[in-house]
Short mmCIF file of C-alpha atoms in Angstrom, two decimals:
data_model
loop_
_atom_site.label_atom_id
_atom_site.label_comp_id
_atom_site.label_asym_id
_atom_site.label_seq_id
_atom_site.Cartn_x
_atom_site.Cartn_y
_atom_site.Cartn_z
CA UNK A 1 45.11 14.12 224.16
CA UNK A 2 48.27 15.94 225.21
CA UNK A 3 50.30 13.68 222.91
CA UNK A 4 48.02 14.45 219.93
CA UNK A 5 48.19 18.17 220.66
CA UNK A 6 51.97 18.03 220.92
CA UNK A 7 52.30 16.10 217.65
CA UNK A 8 49.97 18.55 215.92
CA UNK A 9 52.08 21.46 217.19
CA UNK A 10 55.24 19.84 215.91
CA UNK A 11 53.71 19.27 212.46
CA UNK A 12 52.52 22.88 212.20
CA UNK A 13 55.83 24.25 213.52
CA UNK A 14 57.82 22.07 211.11
CA UNK A 15 55.66 23.15 208.17
CA UNK A 16 56.07 26.83 209.03
CA UNK A 17 59.80 26.41 209.51
CA UNK A 18 60.11 24.69 206.14
CA UNK A 19 58.14 27.46 204.45
CA UNK A 20 60.35 30.08 206.07
CA UNK A 21 63.47 28.14 205.08
CA UNK A 22 62.30 28.09 201.46
CA UNK A 23 61.46 31.80 201.39
CA UNK A 24 64.13 33.73 199.49
CA UNK A 25 65.20 37.26 200.24
CA UNK A 26 65.88 39.52 197.26
CA UNK A 27 67.31 43.03 197.49
CA UNK A 28 66.64 45.46 194.64
CA UNK A 29 69.18 48.29 194.75
CA UNK A 30 68.19 51.33 192.69
CA UNK A 31 70.99 53.66 191.62
CA UNK A 32 68.66 56.62 192.15
CA UNK A 33 64.91 57.27 191.86
CA UNK A 34 64.61 58.37 188.22
CA UNK A 35 61.57 57.20 186.19
CA UNK A 36 63.22 54.45 184.15
CA UNK A 37 64.81 52.90 187.25
CA UNK A 38 61.70 53.01 189.43
CA UNK A 39 59.50 51.80 186.55
CA UNK A 40 61.73 48.78 186.04
CA UNK A 41 61.55 48.03 189.77
CA UNK A 42 57.76 48.17 189.65
CA UNK A 43 57.51 45.77 186.70
CA UNK A 44 60.07 43.36 188.13
CA UNK A 45 58.21 43.30 191.46
CA UNK A 46 54.86 42.77 189.74
CA UNK A 47 56.19 39.91 187.63
CA UNK A 48 57.83 38.20 190.61
CA UNK A 49 54.47 38.41 192.37
CA UNK A 50 52.64 37.06 189.31
CA UNK A 51 54.96 34.05 189.17
CA UNK A 52 54.00 33.23 192.78
CA UNK A 53 57.60 32.88 193.89
CA UNK A 54 58.10 32.72 197.66
CA UNK A 55 60.26 35.82 197.78
CA UNK A 56 60.63 38.66 200.27
CA UNK A 57 61.55 41.83 198.36
CA UNK A 58 63.38 44.83 199.75
CA UNK A 59 63.81 47.93 197.56
CA UNK A 60 66.65 50.29 198.40
CA UNK A 61 67.29 53.74 196.91
CA UNK A 62 71.03 54.40 196.53
CA UNK A 63 70.36 58.09 195.81
CA UNK A 64 73.14 58.14 193.21
CA UNK A 65 75.91 57.60 195.80
CA UNK A 66 78.44 54.76 195.49
CA UNK A 67 79.36 54.63 199.17
CA UNK A 68 75.73 54.56 200.28
CA UNK A 69 75.02 51.62 197.94
CA UNK A 70 78.13 49.69 198.99
CA UNK A 71 77.39 50.14 202.69
CA UNK A 72 73.82 48.86 202.38
CA UNK A 73 74.76 45.76 200.39
CA UNK A 74 77.60 45.03 202.85
CA UNK A 75 75.19 45.41 205.76
CA UNK A 76 72.79 42.90 204.22
CA UNK A 77 75.63 40.48 203.53
CA UNK A 78 76.82 40.79 207.11
CA UNK A 79 73.51 39.61 208.54
CA UNK A 80 72.95 36.94 205.87
CA UNK A 81 69.79 38.86 204.92
CA UNK A 82 69.94 38.39 201.14
CA UNK A 83 69.90 35.42 198.76
CA UNK A 84 70.11 37.48 195.56
CA UNK A 85 70.68 41.12 194.59
CA UNK A 86 69.05 42.90 191.65
CA UNK A 87 71.11 46.00 190.81
CA UNK A 88 69.04 48.60 188.97
CA UNK A 89 71.26 51.05 187.07
CA UNK A 90 74.91 51.14 186.03
CA UNK A 91 76.29 52.66 189.23
CA UNK A 92 74.48 50.19 191.50
CA UNK A 93 75.64 47.33 189.28
CA UNK A 94 79.30 48.34 189.31
CA UNK A 95 79.23 48.73 193.08
CA UNK A 96 77.30 45.48 193.45
CA UNK A 97 79.88 43.56 191.47
CA UNK A 98 82.68 44.91 193.65
CA UNK A 99 80.95 44.22 196.97
CA UNK A 100 79.46 40.82 196.04
CA UNK A 101 82.60 39.35 194.47
CA UNK A 102 83.52 36.14 196.26
CA UNK A 103 80.43 36.26 198.52
CA UNK A 104 78.49 33.45 196.78
CA UNK A 105 75.46 35.72 196.30
CA UNK A 106 74.01 35.97 192.77
CA UNK A 107 73.59 39.38 191.15
CA UNK A 108 71.19 40.28 188.34
CA UNK A 109 71.62 43.71 186.71
CA UNK A 110 69.02 45.78 184.88
CA UNK A 111 68.88 49.28 183.33
CA UNK A 112 72.50 48.99 182.23
CA UNK A 113 73.11 50.22 178.68
CA UNK A 114 76.66 48.93 178.30
CA UNK A 115 77.43 45.97 180.60
CA UNK A 116 80.71 45.30 178.78
CA UNK A 117 81.91 48.86 179.29
CA UNK A 118 80.75 48.75 182.91
CA UNK A 119 82.85 45.64 183.52
CA UNK A 120 79.86 43.40 184.20
CA UNK A 121 80.38 40.99 181.30
CA UNK A 122 83.74 39.31 180.62
CA UNK A 123 85.42 39.46 177.21
CA UNK A 124 86.40 35.85 177.79
CA UNK A 125 85.73 33.13 180.38
CA UNK A 126 86.43 34.38 183.88
CA UNK A 127 85.48 33.05 187.30
CA UNK A 128 85.14 36.67 188.47
CA UNK A 129 81.78 36.86 186.69
CA UNK A 130 80.22 33.52 187.68
CA UNK A 131 77.72 35.21 189.99
CA UNK A 132 76.48 37.86 187.51
CA UNK A 133 73.90 37.97 184.73
CA UNK A 134 71.28 40.48 183.62
CA UNK A 135 69.56 42.46 180.88
CA UNK A 136 71.03 45.00 178.46
CA UNK A 137 69.12 48.28 178.44
CA UNK A 138 69.72 49.25 174.86
CA UNK A 139 68.29 49.55 171.38
CA UNK A 140 70.41 50.27 168.33
CA UNK A 141 71.50 53.92 168.28
CA UNK A 142 71.20 53.75 164.50
CA UNK A 143 67.46 53.21 164.92
CA UNK A 144 67.19 56.42 166.95
CA UNK A 145 69.15 58.44 164.41
CA UNK A 146 67.23 56.95 161.49
CA UNK A 147 63.95 58.04 163.05
CA UNK A 148 65.39 61.48 163.86
CA UNK A 149 66.65 61.90 160.30
CA UNK A 150 63.29 60.82 158.91
CA UNK A 151 61.51 63.38 161.08
CA UNK A 152 64.00 66.12 160.19
CA UNK A 153 63.77 65.21 156.48
CA UNK A 154 67.53 65.44 156.07
CA UNK A 155 67.64 69.10 157.20
CA UNK A 156 70.97 70.39 158.53
CA UNK A 157 70.58 70.18 162.31
CA UNK A 158 72.78 70.92 165.33
CA UNK A 159 71.96 68.70 168.29
CA UNK A 160 73.18 69.48 171.80
CA UNK A 161 74.23 66.68 174.12
CA UNK A 162 74.91 67.74 177.70
CA UNK A 163 75.73 64.97 180.16
CA UNK A 164 77.82 63.96 183.12
CA UNK A 165 80.74 61.53 182.95
CA UNK A 166 78.46 58.81 184.35
CA UNK A 167 79.57 55.52 182.65
CA UNK A 168 76.41 54.78 180.66
CA UNK A 169 76.28 58.40 179.43
CA UNK A 170 79.85 58.21 178.09
CA UNK A 171 79.12 54.92 176.31
CA UNK A 172 75.92 56.27 174.78
CA UNK A 173 77.65 59.44 173.56
CA UNK A 174 80.58 57.53 172.05
CA UNK A 175 78.24 55.30 170.05
CA UNK A 176 76.07 58.24 169.00
CA UNK A 177 79.14 60.12 167.77
CA UNK A 178 80.25 57.09 165.77
CA UNK A 179 76.83 56.67 164.13
CA UNK A 180 76.37 60.42 163.51
CA UNK A 181 79.26 60.29 161.04
CA UNK A 182 76.89 58.54 158.64
CA UNK A 183 74.57 61.55 158.67
CA UNK A 184 76.27 64.58 157.14
CA UNK A 185 73.30 66.80 158.03
CA UNK A 186 73.48 66.06 161.77
CA UNK A 187 76.09 67.80 163.90
CA UNK A 188 76.51 66.91 167.58
CA UNK A 189 77.57 69.61 170.06
CA UNK A 190 78.80 67.95 173.26
CA UNK A 191 79.43 69.22 176.78
CA UNK A 192 80.46 66.99 179.68
CA UNK A 193 80.49 67.61 183.42
CA UNK A 194 82.38 65.43 185.91
CA UNK A 195 80.03 63.10 187.78
CA UNK A 196 80.76 63.34 191.52
CA UNK A 197 78.68 61.39 194.00
CA UNK A 198 80.56 61.22 197.30
CA UNK A 199 77.76 63.08 199.07
CA UNK A 200 74.52 64.98 198.46
CA UNK A 201 76.35 68.30 198.07
CA UNK A 202 78.65 66.96 195.34
CA UNK A 203 75.73 65.38 193.48
CA UNK A 204 73.71 68.60 193.64
CA UNK A 205 76.72 70.56 192.38
CA UNK A 206 77.14 68.10 189.50
CA UNK A 207 73.59 68.73 188.33
CA UNK A 208 73.97 72.52 188.72
CA UNK A 209 77.07 72.44 186.51
CA UNK A 210 75.21 70.34 183.95
CA UNK A 211 72.37 72.87 183.86
CA UNK A 212 74.90 75.66 183.31
CA UNK A 213 76.43 73.64 180.45
CA UNK A 214 73.00 73.35 178.82
CA UNK A 215 72.65 77.14 178.85
CA UNK A 216 76.21 77.62 177.54
CA UNK A 217 75.47 75.78 174.26
CA UNK A 218 71.95 77.04 173.57
CA UNK A 219 73.09 79.45 170.83
CA UNK A 220 74.91 76.61 169.04
CA UNK A 221 72.09 74.06 168.83
CA UNK A 222 68.60 73.53 167.40
CA UNK A 223 67.61 70.73 169.77
CA UNK A 224 68.81 68.84 172.82
CA UNK A 225 69.19 65.05 172.95
CA UNK A 226 68.86 62.98 176.14
CA UNK A 227 71.47 60.27 176.62
CA UNK A 228 71.58 57.46 179.17
CA UNK A 229 72.51 58.55 182.67
CA UNK A 230 71.06 60.27 185.73
CA UNK A 231 71.09 63.87 184.44
CA UNK A 232 68.93 63.27 181.35
CA UNK A 233 66.67 60.87 183.24
CA UNK A 234 65.77 63.32 186.00
CA UNK A 235 62.05 64.10 185.96
CA UNK A 236 62.82 67.82 185.70
CA UNK A 237 65.11 67.46 182.65
CA UNK A 238 62.61 67.84 179.79
CA UNK A 239 60.39 70.53 181.41
CA UNK A 240 63.44 72.66 182.27
CA UNK A 241 65.46 72.09 179.09
CA UNK A 242 62.44 72.67 176.83
CA UNK A 243 62.29 76.24 178.12
CA UNK A 244 65.64 76.77 176.40
CA UNK A 245 65.39 74.63 173.26
CA UNK A 246 63.17 71.66 172.24
CA UNK A 247 64.22 68.16 173.30
CA UNK A 248 64.40 66.01 170.17
CA UNK A 249 65.02 62.68 171.90
CA UNK A 250 63.84 61.76 175.40
CA UNK A 251 65.38 59.19 177.73
CA UNK A 252 62.05 57.50 178.51
CA UNK A 253 58.32 57.52 177.79
CA UNK A 254 57.70 59.95 180.66
CA UNK A 255 60.00 62.47 178.97
CA UNK A 256 57.93 62.23 175.77
CA UNK A 257 54.76 62.81 177.78
CA UNK A 258 56.48 65.93 179.15
CA UNK A 259 57.32 67.26 175.66
CA UNK A 260 60.32 65.47 174.13
CA UNK A 261 59.59 64.64 170.48
CA UNK A 262 60.26 60.89 170.59
CA UNK A 263 62.00 57.99 172.28
CA UNK A 264 62.91 54.38 171.49
CA UNK A 265 63.68 52.24 174.53
CA UNK A 266 63.56 48.59 175.62
CA UNK A 267 60.02 47.67 176.66
CA UNK A 268 59.72 47.86 180.46
CA UNK A 269 57.05 45.13 180.62
CA UNK A 270 59.22 42.60 178.79
CA UNK A 271 62.26 43.66 180.83
CA UNK A 272 60.32 42.99 184.04
CA UNK A 273 59.32 39.56 182.75
CA UNK A 274 62.89 38.82 181.66
CA UNK A 275 64.44 39.69 185.04
CA UNK A 276 61.78 37.84 187.05
CA UNK A 277 62.34 34.69 185.00
CA UNK A 278 66.12 35.00 185.46
CA UNK A 279 65.57 35.17 189.24
CA UNK A 280 63.31 32.12 189.04
CA UNK A 281 65.91 30.18 187.04
CA UNK A 282 68.68 31.03 189.53
CA UNK A 283 66.57 29.91 192.49
CA UNK A 284 65.80 26.73 190.54
CA UNK A 285 69.51 25.93 190.46
CA UNK A 286 70.74 27.51 187.21
CA UNK A 287 74.14 29.20 187.58
CA UNK A 288 74.02 32.93 186.67
CA UNK A 289 76.97 32.65 184.25
CA UNK A 290 74.97 30.12 182.20
CA UNK A 291 72.17 32.65 181.65
CA UNK A 292 72.90 34.75 178.56
CA UNK A 293 72.98 38.53 178.93
CA UNK A 294 70.52 39.88 176.35
CA UNK A 295 68.38 42.96 175.68
CA UNK A 296 64.66 42.82 176.42
CA UNK A 297 62.81 41.02 173.60
CA UNK A 298 60.60 44.02 172.76
CA UNK A 299 61.05 47.79 172.36
CA UNK A 300 58.78 50.78 172.96
CA UNK A 301 58.47 53.75 170.60
CA UNK A 302 56.73 56.96 171.71
CA UNK A 303 55.96 60.31 170.02
CA UNK A 304 54.62 63.67 171.16
CA UNK A 305 52.35 65.00 168.41
CA UNK A 306 51.92 68.39 170.08
CA UNK A 307 55.67 68.96 170.07
CA UNK A 308 55.86 67.81 166.44
CA UNK A 309 53.14 70.29 165.43
CA UNK A 310 54.89 73.15 167.27
CA UNK A 311 58.11 72.33 165.39
CA UNK A 312 56.36 71.92 162.03
CA UNK A 313 57.36 68.25 161.91
CA UNK A 314 55.09 65.64 160.36
CA UNK A 315 55.37 62.19 161.96
CA UNK A 316 54.79 59.54 159.26
CA UNK A 317 51.81 57.25 159.82
CA UNK A 318 53.96 54.11 159.78
CA UNK A 319 55.93 55.42 162.78
CA UNK A 320 52.79 56.42 164.65
CA UNK A 321 51.33 52.95 164.08
CA UNK A 322 54.46 51.36 165.58
CA UNK A 323 54.08 53.57 168.66
CA UNK A 324 50.52 52.33 169.22
CA UNK A 325 49.18 53.79 172.48
CA UNK A 326 52.39 55.73 173.12
CA UNK A 327 51.35 58.76 171.07
CA UNK A 328 50.87 61.82 173.28
CA UNK A 329 49.36 65.24 172.76
#
């Protein structure tokens, strides 16, 4: 009887040990808790759960600070507590690449508008990038301007862009400026503030300077335009900026719900599915550098009809039909 009990114990213990050995630990590092970042985390987590992968997830808020992010990833590496890192946002991804290089730990980035500009994707074959893949958070800027021009009916318009020197913001602005040259009726008025993130005080000061820059250009613009980056994606951006001038383009669906006229962004549901399947492929033995870096397969369009009515803008039916349920009052 004792022998049977002992054998049974060994079988159960071995089974549990095997299950624990197969369980993978994934760290999701958020650059900071803005809506688009946290929403992506939610959809990635939900899709990983739906796929029934044996994964232990930890979600970490980097609070917009490079050193904080680097220290946490290093800590997890030091205790062998992670099998894969999902970096959510450009800052987290740049820091992740630096800390994880040569550590044999895969990294999957998300919510990164310009992975080439952020140094996450090589221009040519390089062993420095073998551990990285991810999703491009971008739709064609021309699409955004085409919709804006259609709504404005070709009217001469001055659009204010106030942002920090956060990498994705600079990339977005550069591409918008290039495309705006095709539209003689659209003039961009730009103000930039240095992005400093060494500590909470510097970050708070960065946002205060950005708010002051918004006020400084109000007499020169008809609308404001949200670009990629932490300043425009703050939950308070649209409510506060709309008190000064209307926000023509919002950084996310939440901003349109708050009063921005429209947005066009990669679909968060399909992005969540995309990232979860990349994680599954990596844990199935596929090398990250063999997984193509692509945008999400679908996009989301959203409009605020109340804002349009207040501005005397008529949103064409074909655009409203594309938006589907993302039409807000």
